[in-house]
Short mmCIF file of C-alpha atoms in Angstrom, two decimals:
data_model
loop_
_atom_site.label_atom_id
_atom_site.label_comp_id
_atom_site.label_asym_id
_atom_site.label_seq_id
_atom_site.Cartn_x
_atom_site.Cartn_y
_atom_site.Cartn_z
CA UNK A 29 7.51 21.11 -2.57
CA UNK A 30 5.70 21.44 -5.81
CA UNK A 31 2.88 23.83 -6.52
CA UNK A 32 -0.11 22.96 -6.66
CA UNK A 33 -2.23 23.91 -9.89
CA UNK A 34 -5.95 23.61 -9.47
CA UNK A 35 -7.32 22.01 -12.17
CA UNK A 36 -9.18 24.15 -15.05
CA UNK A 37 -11.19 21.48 -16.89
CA UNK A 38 -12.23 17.66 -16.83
CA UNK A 39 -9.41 17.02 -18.69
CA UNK A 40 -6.88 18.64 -16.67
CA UNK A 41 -8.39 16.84 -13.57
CA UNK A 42 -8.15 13.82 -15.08
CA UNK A 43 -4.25 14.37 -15.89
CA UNK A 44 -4.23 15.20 -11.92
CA UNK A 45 -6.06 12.00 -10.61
CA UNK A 46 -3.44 10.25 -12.90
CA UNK A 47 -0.45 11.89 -11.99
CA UNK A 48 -1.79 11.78 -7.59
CA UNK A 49 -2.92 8.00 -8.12
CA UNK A 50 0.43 7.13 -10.03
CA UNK A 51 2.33 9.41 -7.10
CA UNK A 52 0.85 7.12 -4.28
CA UNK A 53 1.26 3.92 -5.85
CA UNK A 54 5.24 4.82 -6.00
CA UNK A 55 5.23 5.72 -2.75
CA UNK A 56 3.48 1.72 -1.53
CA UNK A 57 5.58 -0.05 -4.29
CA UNK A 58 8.29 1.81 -5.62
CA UNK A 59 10.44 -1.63 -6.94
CA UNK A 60 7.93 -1.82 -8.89
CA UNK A 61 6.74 1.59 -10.01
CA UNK A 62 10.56 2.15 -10.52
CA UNK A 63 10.96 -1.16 -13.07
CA UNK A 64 7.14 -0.29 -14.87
CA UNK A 65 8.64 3.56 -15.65
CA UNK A 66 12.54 2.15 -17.01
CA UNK A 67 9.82 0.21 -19.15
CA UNK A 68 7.93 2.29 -20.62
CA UNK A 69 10.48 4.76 -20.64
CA UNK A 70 12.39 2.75 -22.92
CA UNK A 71 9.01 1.76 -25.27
CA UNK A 72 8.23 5.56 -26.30
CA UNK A 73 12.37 6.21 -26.63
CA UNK A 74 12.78 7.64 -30.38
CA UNK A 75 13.70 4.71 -32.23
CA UNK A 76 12.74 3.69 -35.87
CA UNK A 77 9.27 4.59 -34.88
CA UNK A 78 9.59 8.13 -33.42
CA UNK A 79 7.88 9.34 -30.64
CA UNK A 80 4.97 10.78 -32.07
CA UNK A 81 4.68 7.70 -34.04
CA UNK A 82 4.60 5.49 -31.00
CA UNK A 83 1.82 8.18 -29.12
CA UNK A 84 -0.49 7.47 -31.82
CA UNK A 85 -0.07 3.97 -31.24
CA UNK A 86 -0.40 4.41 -27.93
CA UNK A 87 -3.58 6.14 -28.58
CA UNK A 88 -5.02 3.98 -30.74
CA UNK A 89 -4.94 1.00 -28.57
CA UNK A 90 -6.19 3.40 -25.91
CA UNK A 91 -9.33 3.79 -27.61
CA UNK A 92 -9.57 0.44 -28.70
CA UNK A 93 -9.13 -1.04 -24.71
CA UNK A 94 -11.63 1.85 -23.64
CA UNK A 95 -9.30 3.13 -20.82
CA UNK A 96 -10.43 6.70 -20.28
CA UNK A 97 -7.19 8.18 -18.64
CA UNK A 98 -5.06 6.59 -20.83
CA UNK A 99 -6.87 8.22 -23.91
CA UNK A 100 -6.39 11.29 -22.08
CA UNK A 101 -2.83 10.71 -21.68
CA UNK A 102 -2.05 9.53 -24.94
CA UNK A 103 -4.05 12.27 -26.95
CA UNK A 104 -1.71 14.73 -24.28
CA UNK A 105 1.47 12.61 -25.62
CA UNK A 106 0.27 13.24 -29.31
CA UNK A 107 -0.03 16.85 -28.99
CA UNK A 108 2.94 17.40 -27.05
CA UNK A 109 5.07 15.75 -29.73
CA UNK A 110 3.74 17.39 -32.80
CA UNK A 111 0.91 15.61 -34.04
CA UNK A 112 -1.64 17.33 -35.63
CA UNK A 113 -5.73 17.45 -35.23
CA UNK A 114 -5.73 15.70 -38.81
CA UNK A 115 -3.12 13.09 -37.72
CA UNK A 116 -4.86 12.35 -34.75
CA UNK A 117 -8.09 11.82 -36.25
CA UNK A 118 -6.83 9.94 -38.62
CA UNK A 119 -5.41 7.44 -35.96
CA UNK A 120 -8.61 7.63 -34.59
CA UNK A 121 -10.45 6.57 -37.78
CA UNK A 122 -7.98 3.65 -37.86
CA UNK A 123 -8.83 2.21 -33.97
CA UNK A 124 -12.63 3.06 -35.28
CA UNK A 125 -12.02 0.62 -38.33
CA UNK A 126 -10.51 -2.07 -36.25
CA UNK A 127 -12.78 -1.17 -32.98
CA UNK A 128 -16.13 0.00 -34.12
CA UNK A 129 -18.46 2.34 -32.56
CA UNK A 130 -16.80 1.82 -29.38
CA UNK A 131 -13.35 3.31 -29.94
CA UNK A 132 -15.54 6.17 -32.25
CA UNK A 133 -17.80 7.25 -29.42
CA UNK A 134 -14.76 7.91 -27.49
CA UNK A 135 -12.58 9.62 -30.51
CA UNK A 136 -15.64 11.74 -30.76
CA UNK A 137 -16.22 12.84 -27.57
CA UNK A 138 -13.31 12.57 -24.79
CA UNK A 139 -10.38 13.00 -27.70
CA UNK A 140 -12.03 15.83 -29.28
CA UNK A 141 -12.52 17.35 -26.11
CA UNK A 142 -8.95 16.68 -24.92
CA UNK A 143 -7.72 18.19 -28.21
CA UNK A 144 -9.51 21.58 -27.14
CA UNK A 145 -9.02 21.83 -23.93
CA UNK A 146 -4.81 20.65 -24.44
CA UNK A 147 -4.78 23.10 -27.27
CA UNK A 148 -6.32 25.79 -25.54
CA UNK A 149 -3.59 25.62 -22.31
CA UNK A 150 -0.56 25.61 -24.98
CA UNK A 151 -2.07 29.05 -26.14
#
């Protein structure tokens, strides 16, 4: 059984939600859910791009489609593989360029605070 960890912060809940809703769809669907993970599995394997290459990305069109969990996610994905605040940011001013003050009020609000809040657990 695994432990559960109550979550410390909006972020962390939303990582939760993610990880309970994601959970319960494999359990209705697993073909599926089994075939969408090989997937995407195989998308962010190192590869010419490497994987912190292909979280920005990920991030990036995050922001850009306005999906709130996967910004979360992704910004998670970035930190976890190395990326820095500055290489984040700058990703972010990219979507911003492309995606206006859409993808910017989320870079400056829900990626900032998932930068302190992610940085603050690894320390």
């Amino acid at each position: 059984m695994e432990h559960y960890h109550e979550p410390s912060n909006s972020i962390e809940e939303a990582l939760h939600d993610y990880k309970v809703g994601l959970g319960v769809f494999t359990e209705k669907m697993p073909d599926l859910a089994q075939h969408y993970n090989a997937f995407t599995e195989a998308c962010f394997k190192e590869g010419v791009l490497s994987q912190k290459e292909k979280q920005l990305i990920a991030l990036g069109i995050s922001l850009y489609s306005q999906d709130e969990y996967c910004i979360i996610y992704h910004t998670k994905g970035c930190i976890d593989q190395g990326a820095s605040e500055e290489e984040i940011l700058e990703a972010v001013g990219v979507t911003a360029a492309f995606g206006g003050g859409a993808a910017m009020s989320q870079a400056v609000t829900l990626v900032q605070e998932a930068m302190t809040e992610l940085n603050q657990q690894n320390h």
